[in-house]
Coordinates of C-alpha atoms in Angstrom, one line a residue:
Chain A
X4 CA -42.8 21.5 -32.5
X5 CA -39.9 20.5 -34.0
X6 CA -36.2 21.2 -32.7
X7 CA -33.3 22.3 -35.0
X8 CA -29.5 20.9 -34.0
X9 CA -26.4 21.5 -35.7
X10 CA -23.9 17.9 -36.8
X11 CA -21.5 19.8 -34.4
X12 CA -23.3 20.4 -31.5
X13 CA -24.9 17.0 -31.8
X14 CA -21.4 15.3 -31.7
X15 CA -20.6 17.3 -28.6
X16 CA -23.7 15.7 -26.7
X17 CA -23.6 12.8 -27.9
X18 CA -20.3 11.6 -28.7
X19 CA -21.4 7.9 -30.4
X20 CA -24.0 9.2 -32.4
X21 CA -24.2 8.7 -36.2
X22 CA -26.8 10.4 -38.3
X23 CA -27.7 7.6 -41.3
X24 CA -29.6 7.8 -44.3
X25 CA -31.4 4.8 -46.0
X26 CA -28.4 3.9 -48.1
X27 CA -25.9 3.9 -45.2
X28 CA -24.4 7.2 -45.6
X29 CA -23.1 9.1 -42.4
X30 CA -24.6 12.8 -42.1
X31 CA -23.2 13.3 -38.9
X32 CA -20.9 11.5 -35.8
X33 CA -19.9 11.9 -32.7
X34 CA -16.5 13.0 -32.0
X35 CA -15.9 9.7 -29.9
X36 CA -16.6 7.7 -33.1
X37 CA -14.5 10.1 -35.2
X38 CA -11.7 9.4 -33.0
X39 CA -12.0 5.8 -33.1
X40 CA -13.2 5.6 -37.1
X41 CA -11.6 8.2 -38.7
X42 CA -12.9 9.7 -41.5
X43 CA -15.5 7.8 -43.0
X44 CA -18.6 7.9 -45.1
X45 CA -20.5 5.0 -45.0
X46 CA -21.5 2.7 -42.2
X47 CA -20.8 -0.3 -43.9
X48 CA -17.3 0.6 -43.5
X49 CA -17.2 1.4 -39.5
X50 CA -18.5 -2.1 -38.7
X51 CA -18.5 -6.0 -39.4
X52 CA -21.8 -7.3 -40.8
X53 CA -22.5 -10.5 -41.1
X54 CA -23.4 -12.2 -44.2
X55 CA -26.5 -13.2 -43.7
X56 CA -27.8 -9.9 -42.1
X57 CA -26.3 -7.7 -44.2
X58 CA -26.1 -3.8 -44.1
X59 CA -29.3 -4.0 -46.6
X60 CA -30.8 -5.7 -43.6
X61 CA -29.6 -3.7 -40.7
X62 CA -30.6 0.0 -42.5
X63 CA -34.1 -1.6 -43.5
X64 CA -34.6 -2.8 -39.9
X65 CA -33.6 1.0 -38.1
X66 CA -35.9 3.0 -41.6
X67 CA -38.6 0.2 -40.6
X68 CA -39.4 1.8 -37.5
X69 CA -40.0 -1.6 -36.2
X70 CA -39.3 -1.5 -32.8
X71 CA -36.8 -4.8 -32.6
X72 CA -34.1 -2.3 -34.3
X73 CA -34.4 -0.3 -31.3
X74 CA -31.9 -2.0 -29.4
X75 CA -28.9 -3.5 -31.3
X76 CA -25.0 -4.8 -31.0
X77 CA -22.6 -3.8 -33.7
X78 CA -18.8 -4.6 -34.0
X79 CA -16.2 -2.1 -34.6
X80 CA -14.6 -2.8 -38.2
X81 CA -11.1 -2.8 -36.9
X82 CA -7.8 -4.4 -35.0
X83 CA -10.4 -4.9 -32.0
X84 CA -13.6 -5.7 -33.2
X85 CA -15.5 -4.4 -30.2
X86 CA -19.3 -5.0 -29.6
X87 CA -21.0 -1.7 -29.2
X88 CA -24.7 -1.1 -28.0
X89 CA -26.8 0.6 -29.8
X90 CA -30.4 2.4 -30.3
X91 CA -31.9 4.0 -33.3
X92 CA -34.3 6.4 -34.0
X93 CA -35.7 7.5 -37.5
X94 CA -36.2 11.2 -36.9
X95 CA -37.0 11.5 -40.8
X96 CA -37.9 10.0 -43.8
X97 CA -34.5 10.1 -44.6
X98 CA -32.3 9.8 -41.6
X99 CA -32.1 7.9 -38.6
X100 CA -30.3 8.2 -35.6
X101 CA -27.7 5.9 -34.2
X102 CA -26.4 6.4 -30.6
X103 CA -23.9 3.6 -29.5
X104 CA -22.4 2.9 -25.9
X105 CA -18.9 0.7 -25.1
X106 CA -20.9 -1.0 -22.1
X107 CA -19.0 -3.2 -20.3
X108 CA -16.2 -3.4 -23.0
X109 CA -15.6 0.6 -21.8
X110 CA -12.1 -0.5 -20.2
X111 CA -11.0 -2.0 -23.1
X112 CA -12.0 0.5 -25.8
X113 CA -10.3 3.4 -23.3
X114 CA -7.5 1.4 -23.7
X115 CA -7.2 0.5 -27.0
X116 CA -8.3 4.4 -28.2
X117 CA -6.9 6.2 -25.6
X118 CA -9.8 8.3 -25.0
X119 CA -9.6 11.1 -22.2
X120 CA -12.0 12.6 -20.1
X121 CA -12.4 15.3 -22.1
X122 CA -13.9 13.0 -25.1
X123 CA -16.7 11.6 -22.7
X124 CA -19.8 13.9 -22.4
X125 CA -20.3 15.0 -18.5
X126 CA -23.7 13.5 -18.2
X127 CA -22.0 10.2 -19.4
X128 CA -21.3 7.4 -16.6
X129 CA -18.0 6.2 -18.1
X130 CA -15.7 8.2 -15.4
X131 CA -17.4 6.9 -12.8
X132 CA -17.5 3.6 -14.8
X133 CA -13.5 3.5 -14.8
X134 CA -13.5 4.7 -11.6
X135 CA -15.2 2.0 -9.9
X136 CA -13.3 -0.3 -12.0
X137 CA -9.8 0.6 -11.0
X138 CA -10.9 1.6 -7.2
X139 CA -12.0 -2.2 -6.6
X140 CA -9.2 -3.3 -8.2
X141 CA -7.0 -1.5 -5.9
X142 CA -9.2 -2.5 -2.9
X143 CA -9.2 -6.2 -4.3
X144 CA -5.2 -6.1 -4.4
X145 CA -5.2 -4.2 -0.9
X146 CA -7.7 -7.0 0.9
X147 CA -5.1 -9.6 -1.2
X148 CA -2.1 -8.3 0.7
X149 CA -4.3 -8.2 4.1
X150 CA -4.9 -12.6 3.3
X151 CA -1.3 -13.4 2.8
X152 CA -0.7 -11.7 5.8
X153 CA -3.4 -13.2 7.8
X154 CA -2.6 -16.8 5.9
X155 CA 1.2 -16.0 7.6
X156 CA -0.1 -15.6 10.7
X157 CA -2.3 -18.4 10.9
X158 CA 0.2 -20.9 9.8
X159 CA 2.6 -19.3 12.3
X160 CA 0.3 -20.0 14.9
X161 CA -0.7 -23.0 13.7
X162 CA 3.4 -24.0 14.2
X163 CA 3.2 -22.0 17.2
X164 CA 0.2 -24.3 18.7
X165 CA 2.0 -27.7 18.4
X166 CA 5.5 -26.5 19.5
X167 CA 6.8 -27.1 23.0
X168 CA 8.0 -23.3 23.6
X169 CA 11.2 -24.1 25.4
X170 CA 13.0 -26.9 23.3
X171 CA 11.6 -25.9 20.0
X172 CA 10.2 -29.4 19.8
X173 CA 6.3 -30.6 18.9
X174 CA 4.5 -31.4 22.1
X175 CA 1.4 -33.3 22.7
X176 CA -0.9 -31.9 20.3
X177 CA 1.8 -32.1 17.1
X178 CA 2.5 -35.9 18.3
X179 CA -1.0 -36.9 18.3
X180 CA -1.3 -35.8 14.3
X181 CA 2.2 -37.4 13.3
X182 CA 1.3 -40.0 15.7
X183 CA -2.0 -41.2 14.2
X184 CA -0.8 -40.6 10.7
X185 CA 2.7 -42.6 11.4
X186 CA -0.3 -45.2 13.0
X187 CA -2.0 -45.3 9.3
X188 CA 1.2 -45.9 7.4
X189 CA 2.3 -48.5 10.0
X190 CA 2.3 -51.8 7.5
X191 CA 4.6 -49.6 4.4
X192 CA 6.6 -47.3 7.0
X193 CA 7.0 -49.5 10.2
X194 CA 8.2 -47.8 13.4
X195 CA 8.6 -48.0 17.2
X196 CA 7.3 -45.9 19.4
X197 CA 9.7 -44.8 22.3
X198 CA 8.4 -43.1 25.7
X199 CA 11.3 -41.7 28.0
X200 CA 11.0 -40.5 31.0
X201 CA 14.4 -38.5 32.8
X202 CA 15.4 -40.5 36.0
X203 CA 16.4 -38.2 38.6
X204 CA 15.1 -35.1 37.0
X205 CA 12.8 -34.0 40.2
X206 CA 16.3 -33.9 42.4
X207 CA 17.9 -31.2 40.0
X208 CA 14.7 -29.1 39.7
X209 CA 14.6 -29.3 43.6
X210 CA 18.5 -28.6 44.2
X211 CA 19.2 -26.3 41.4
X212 CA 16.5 -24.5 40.9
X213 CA 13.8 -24.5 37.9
X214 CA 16.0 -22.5 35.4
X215 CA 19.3 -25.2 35.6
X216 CA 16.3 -28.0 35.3
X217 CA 15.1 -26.2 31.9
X218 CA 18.6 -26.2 31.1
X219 CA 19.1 -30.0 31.2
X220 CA 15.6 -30.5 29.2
X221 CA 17.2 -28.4 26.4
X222 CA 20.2 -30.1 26.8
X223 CA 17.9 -33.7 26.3
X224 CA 16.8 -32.4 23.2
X225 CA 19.0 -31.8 21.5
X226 CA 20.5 -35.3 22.3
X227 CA 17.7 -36.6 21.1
X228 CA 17.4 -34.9 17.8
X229 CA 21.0 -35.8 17.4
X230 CA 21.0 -39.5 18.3
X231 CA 17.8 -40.0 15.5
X232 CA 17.8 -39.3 12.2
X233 CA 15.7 -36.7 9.9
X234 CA 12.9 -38.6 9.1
X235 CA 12.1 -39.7 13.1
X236 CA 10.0 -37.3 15.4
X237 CA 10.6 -36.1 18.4
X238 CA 8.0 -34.6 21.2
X239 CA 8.4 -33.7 24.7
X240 CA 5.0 -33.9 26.1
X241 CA 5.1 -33.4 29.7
X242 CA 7.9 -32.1 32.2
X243 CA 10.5 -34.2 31.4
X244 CA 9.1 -37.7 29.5
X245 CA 9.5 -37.7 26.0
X246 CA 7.9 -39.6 22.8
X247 CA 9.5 -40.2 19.9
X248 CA 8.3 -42.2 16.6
X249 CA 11.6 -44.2 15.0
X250 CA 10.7 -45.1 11.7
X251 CA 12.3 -48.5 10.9
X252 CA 12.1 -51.7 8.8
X253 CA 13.7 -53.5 10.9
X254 CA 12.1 -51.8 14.6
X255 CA 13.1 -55.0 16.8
X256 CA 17.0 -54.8 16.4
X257 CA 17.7 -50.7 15.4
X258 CA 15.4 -49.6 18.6
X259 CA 17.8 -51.6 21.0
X260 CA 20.9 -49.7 19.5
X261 CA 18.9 -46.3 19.2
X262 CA 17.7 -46.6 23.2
X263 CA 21.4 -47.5 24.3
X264 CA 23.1 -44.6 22.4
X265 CA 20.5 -42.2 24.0
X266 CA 20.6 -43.0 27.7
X267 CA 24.7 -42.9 27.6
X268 CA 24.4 -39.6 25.9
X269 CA 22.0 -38.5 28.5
X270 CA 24.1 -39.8 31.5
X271 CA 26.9 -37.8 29.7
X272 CA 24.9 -34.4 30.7
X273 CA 27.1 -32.6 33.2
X274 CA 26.0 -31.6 36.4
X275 CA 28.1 -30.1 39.7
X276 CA 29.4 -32.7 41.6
X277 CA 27.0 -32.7 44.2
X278 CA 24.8 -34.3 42.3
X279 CA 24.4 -37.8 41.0
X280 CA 24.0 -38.2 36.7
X281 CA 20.6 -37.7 35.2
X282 CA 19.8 -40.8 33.2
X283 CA 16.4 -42.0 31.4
X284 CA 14.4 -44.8 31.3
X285 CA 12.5 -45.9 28.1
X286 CA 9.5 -48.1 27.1
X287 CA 9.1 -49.1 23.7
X288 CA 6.2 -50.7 22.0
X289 CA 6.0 -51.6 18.0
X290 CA 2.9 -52.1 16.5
X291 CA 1.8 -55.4 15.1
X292 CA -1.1 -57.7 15.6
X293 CA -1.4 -56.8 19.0
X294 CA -3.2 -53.7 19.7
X295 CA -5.1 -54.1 16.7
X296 CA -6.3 -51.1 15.1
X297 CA -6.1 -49.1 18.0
X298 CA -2.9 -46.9 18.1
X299 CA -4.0 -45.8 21.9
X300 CA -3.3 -49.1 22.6
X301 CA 0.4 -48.5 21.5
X302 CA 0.7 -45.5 23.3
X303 CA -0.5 -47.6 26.4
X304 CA 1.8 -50.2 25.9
X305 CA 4.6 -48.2 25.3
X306 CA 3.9 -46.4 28.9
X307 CA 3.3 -49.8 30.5
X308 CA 6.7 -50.5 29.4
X309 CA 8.3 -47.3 30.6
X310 CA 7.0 -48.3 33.8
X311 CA 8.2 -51.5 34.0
X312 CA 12.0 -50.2 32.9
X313 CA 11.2 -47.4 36.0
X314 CA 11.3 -50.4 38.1
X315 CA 14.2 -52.4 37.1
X316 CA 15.9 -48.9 37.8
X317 CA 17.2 -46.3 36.1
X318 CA 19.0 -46.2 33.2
X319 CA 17.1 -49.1 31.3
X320 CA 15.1 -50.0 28.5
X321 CA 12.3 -52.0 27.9
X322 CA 10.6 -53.7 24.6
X323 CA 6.8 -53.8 25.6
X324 CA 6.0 -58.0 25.3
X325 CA 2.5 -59.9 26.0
X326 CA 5.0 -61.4 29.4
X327 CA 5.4 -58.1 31.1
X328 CA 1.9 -56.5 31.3
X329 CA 1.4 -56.0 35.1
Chain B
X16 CA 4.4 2.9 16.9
X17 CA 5.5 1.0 20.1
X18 CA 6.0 4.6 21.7
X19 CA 2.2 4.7 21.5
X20 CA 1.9 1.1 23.1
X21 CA 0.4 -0.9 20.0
X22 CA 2.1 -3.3 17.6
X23 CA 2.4 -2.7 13.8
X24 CA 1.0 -6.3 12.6
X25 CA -2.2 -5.2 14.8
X26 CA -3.6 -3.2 12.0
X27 CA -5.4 -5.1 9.8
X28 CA -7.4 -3.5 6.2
X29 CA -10.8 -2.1 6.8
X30 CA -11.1 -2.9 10.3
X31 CA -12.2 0.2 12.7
X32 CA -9.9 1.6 14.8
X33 CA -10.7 3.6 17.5
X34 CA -10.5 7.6 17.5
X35 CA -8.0 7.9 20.6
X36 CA -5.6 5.2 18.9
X37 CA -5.7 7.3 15.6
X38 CA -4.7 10.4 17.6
X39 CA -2.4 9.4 19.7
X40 CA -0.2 7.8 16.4
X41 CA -0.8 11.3 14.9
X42 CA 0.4 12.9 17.9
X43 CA 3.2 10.7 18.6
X44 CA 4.6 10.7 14.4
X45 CA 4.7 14.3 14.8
X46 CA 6.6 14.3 17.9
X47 CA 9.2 11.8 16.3
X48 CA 8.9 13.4 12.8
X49 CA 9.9 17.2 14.9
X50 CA 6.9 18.7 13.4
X51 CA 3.7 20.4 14.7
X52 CA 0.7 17.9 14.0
X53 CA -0.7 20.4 11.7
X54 CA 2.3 20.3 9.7
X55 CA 2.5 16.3 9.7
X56 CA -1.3 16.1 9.1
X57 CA -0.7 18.1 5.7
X58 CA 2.5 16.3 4.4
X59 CA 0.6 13.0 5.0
X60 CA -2.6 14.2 2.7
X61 CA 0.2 15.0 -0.4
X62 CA 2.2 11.9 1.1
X63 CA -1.4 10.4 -0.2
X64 CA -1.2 12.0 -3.4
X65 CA 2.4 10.8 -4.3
X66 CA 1.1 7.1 -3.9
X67 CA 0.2 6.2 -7.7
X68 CA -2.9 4.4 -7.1
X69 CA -5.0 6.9 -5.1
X70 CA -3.3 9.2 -7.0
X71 CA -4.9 7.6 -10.3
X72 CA -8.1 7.9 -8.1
X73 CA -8.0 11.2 -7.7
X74 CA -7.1 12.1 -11.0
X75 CA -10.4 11.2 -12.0
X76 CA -11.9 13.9 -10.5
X77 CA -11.6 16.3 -13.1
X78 CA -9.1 17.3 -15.7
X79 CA -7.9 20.3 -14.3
X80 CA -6.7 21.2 -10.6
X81 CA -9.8 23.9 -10.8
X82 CA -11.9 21.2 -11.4
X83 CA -10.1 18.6 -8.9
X84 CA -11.3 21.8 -6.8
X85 CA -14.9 22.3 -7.2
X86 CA -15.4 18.5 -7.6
X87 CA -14.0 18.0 -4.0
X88 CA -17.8 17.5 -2.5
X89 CA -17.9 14.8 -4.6
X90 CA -14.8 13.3 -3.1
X91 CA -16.5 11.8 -0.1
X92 CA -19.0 10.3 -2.2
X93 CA -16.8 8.8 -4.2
X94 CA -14.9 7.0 -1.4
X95 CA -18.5 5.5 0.2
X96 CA -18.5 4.1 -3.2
X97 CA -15.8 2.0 -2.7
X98 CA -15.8 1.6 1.0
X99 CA -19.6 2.3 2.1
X100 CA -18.4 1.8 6.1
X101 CA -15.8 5.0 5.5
X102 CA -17.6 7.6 7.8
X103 CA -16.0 10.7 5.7
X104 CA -17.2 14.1 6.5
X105 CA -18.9 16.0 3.8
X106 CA -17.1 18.4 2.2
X107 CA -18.2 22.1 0.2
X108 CA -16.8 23.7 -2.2
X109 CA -17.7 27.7 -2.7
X110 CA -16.1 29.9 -5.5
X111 CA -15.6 33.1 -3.5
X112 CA -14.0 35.2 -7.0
X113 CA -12.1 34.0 -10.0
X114 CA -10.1 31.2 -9.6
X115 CA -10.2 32.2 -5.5
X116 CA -12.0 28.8 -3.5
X117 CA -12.9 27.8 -0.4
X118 CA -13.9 24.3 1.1
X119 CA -15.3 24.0 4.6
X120 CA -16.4 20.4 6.2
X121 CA -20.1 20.0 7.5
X122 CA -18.0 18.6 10.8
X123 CA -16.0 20.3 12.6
X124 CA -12.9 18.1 12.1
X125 CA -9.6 20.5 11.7
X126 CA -7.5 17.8 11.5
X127 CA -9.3 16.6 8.3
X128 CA -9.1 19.9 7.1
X129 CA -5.5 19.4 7.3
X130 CA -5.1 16.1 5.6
X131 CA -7.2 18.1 2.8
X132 CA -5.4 21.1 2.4
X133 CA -1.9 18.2 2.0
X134 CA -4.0 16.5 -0.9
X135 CA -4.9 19.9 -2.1
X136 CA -0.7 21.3 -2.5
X137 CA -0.1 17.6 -3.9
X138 CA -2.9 17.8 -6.6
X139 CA -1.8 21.3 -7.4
X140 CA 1.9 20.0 -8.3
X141 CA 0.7 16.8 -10.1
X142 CA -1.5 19.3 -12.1
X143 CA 1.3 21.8 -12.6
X144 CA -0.5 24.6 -11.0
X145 CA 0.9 27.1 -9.0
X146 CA -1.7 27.8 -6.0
X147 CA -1.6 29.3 -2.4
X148 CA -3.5 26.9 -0.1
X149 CA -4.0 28.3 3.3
X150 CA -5.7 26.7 6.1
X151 CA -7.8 28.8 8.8
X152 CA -9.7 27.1 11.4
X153 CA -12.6 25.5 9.9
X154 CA -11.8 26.7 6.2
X155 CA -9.6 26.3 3.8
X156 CA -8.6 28.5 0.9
X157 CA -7.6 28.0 -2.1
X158 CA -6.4 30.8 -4.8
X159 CA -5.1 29.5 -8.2
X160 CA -2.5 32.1 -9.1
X161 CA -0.9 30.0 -12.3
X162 CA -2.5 27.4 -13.6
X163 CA -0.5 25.5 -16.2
X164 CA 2.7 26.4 -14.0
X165 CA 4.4 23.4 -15.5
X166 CA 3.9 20.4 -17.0
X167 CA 1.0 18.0 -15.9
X168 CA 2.4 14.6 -14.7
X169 CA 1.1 11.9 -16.9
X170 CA -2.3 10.9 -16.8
X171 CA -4.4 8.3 -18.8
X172 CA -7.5 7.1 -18.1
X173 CA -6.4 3.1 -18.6
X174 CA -4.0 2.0 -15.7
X175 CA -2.1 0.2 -18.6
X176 CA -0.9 3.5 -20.4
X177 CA 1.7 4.2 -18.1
X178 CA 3.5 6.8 -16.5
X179 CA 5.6 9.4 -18.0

């Protein structure tokens, strides 16, 4: 049996066809390949052939019946030399078939032809094709907004985790990172490492009530974010003892100065007359041979030191020194 | 959205939320919004329509709003292929006459129906078509009186041909 079709119909179903006879001349083509070629009679003209596989090769291989012409690329003669894929079939002596697809270059050649829906035959994929294609896209770009947000809110929290939430400044977790990366850097950036502790503090919490005591702890803050400069860190890491890292070259005589300025700031905090000043105490320890390569050494030293000012009463300072270890 | 006792950064994309919080924002929009929730349900479907991207999406559904029509049981299908977890209803399209439609769910879900009957009026106006969309409990029906009622708003198949 054998099945009659007219050029126009056949374009309709199968808009990249092309009807070819042995000497490259086009007896009928889809309307998709109309669109995009425009007029034209021969096939050498609609695509790029390379030298050495020539058209003379490429309509011998499809009359040849041989079945490696069955599956082929070919590239648009044009601004944008797209790859198409093809498949031929030699339905007579004198003509063979040609269908052609845009596979994955489909975006690009709607783009560049402006094809509609209306070009694309029903049963053809290429809707759903661009479908797909711009519905992830827009699901990509949705799940992108979703990470920044989430990336936000992790480094928010992140913040969040190593701030003390009533004086805005890093507590124990955000000192040990600074303090074991100032620790590593010790020998280029040299710095002391200050512990204070309030004197008095427990006598205003227990005559004035929690909320004045937080008021005063603010207040110490501040004084001590004021009284160091940009580069130093200060932590409050307990209910009213402080660290702070003061990055020096020259730790031994700055720290002295640094430690005085603070406690007379501190005793300058007013308070109702009933009461005696707050003052601090602080215990310093700067890190050299000593402790080695151990930074909680420091940290130890540094409260041995605090302890030691504790006892001489309030008010002092103390340099950490082989001497005073009790 | 604090009237209903949840907080907006709570919601993140793709992840479930439960039936009873989805109704109770419904409920409480309309309240604010002084509409009845079938009222609000519909202006949010062509709300969904005015928003270029799913509008784009819809768009390829056909090339005409008869077709956006009879192609709506494909609709669902079409969102499981993006989002496979989307638990979407099924949805049927019957031609009752000429250019006279009607779409029912396969569950009962009338406020669904209402969202659908919203994308249905916006589809209509980015199509240009002048149609009557009514909404009876489980059905909705759809009778194209004009329809090349105006002009088409712009639509090309690549993203990058633009609008207008």
């Amino acid at each position: 049996m054998s099945l009659e079709i007219n050029s126009g119909d056949l374009g309709k179903l199968m808009p990249m066809h092309l009807a070819v006879d042995p000497e490259g001349r086009v007896y009928s083509c889809g309307k998709i390949l109309a669109k995009i070629l425009g007029n034209v009679s021969k096939i050498d003209e609609m695509f790029l052939f390379p030298d050495e596989f020539g058209v003379k090769y490429f309509l011998s291989q499809i009359f040849s019946g041989n079945p490696s012409a069955e599956r082929f690329l070919l590239r648009i003669n044009g601004d944008l030399p797209l790859p198409l894929r093809g498949q031929s079939i030699k339905i007579s002596q004198n003509i063979s078939i040609i269908n052609l697809g845009f596979g994955v270059h489909l975006s690009s050649a709607v783009q560049e032809y402006n094809l509609t829906s209306t070009d694309f035959s029903p049963s053809d994929l290429a809707m759903e094709f661009l479908f797909l294609h711009e519905a992830n896209l827009a699901a990509l770009s949705e799940l992108a907004r979703a990470n920044t947000y989430l990336e936000a809110a992790r480094n928010q929290a992140q913040i969040l985790s190593i701030t003390d939430p009533l004086t805005g400044l890093l507590n124990r977790r955000g000192f040990d990172s600074e303090f074991s990366a100032a620790f590593e850097r010790r020998k280029i950036h040299p710095f002391a490492l200050l512990h204070l502790d309030l004197d008095r503090f427990k006598e205003v919490n227990d005559l004035l009530g929690h909320s004045a005591g937080d008021r005063i702890l603010i207040e110490v803050s501040t004084i001590l974010t004021e009284e160091v400069r940009a580069d130093d860190k200060v932590f409050r890491v307990g209910g009213d003892e402080f660290l702070l890292l003061i990055f020096t070259t020259e730790p031994h005589s700055e720290i002295q100065k640094i430690s005085k300025r603070i406690i007379t700031k501190i005793e300058t905090i007013k308070l109702p007359s009933v009461l005696r000043k707050v003052s601090a105490s602080i215990g310093i320890a700067i890190p050299d041979d000593r402790q080695g390569n151990c930074r909680e050494k420091l940290l130890e030293f540094s409260d041995k030191a605090l302890y030691k000012a504790k006892s001489y009463g309030q008010g002092k300072f103390i340099i950490w020194k082989e001497a005073v270890v009790l | 959205m604090t009237k209903v006792g949840i907080k907006a950064d709570s919601f993140l994309t793709w992840n479930e939320v439960s039936d009873n919080i989805t109704y109770s924002i419904v409920i409480t929009s309309a309240k604010i919004l002084e509409k009845s929730v079938n009222e609000f349900l519909e202006d949010m479907g062509s709300w969904l329509t005015r928003q270029e991207k799913i509008r784009r999406l819809l768009r390829f559904s056909g090339s005409s709003f008869e077709e956006f029509t009879e192609s709506l049981g494909e609709l669902p299908d079409r969102i499981r292929l993006i989002i496979p977890s989307l638990e979407v209803p099924d949805l049927e399209t019957e031609l009752l006459a000429t250019k006279l439609y009607q779409i029912t769910t396969s569950k009962r879900e009338p406020g669904l129906l209402r969202v659908i009957a919203g994308i249905l009026r916006g589809m209509a106006d980015d199509y240009g078509t002048l149609a009557i969309i009514t909404v009876k409990r489980d059905r909705i029906k759809v009778a194209v009186a004009i329809s090349n009622y105006v002009g088409k708003r712009h639509f090309a198949l690549s993203p990058l041909h633009g609008d207008t």
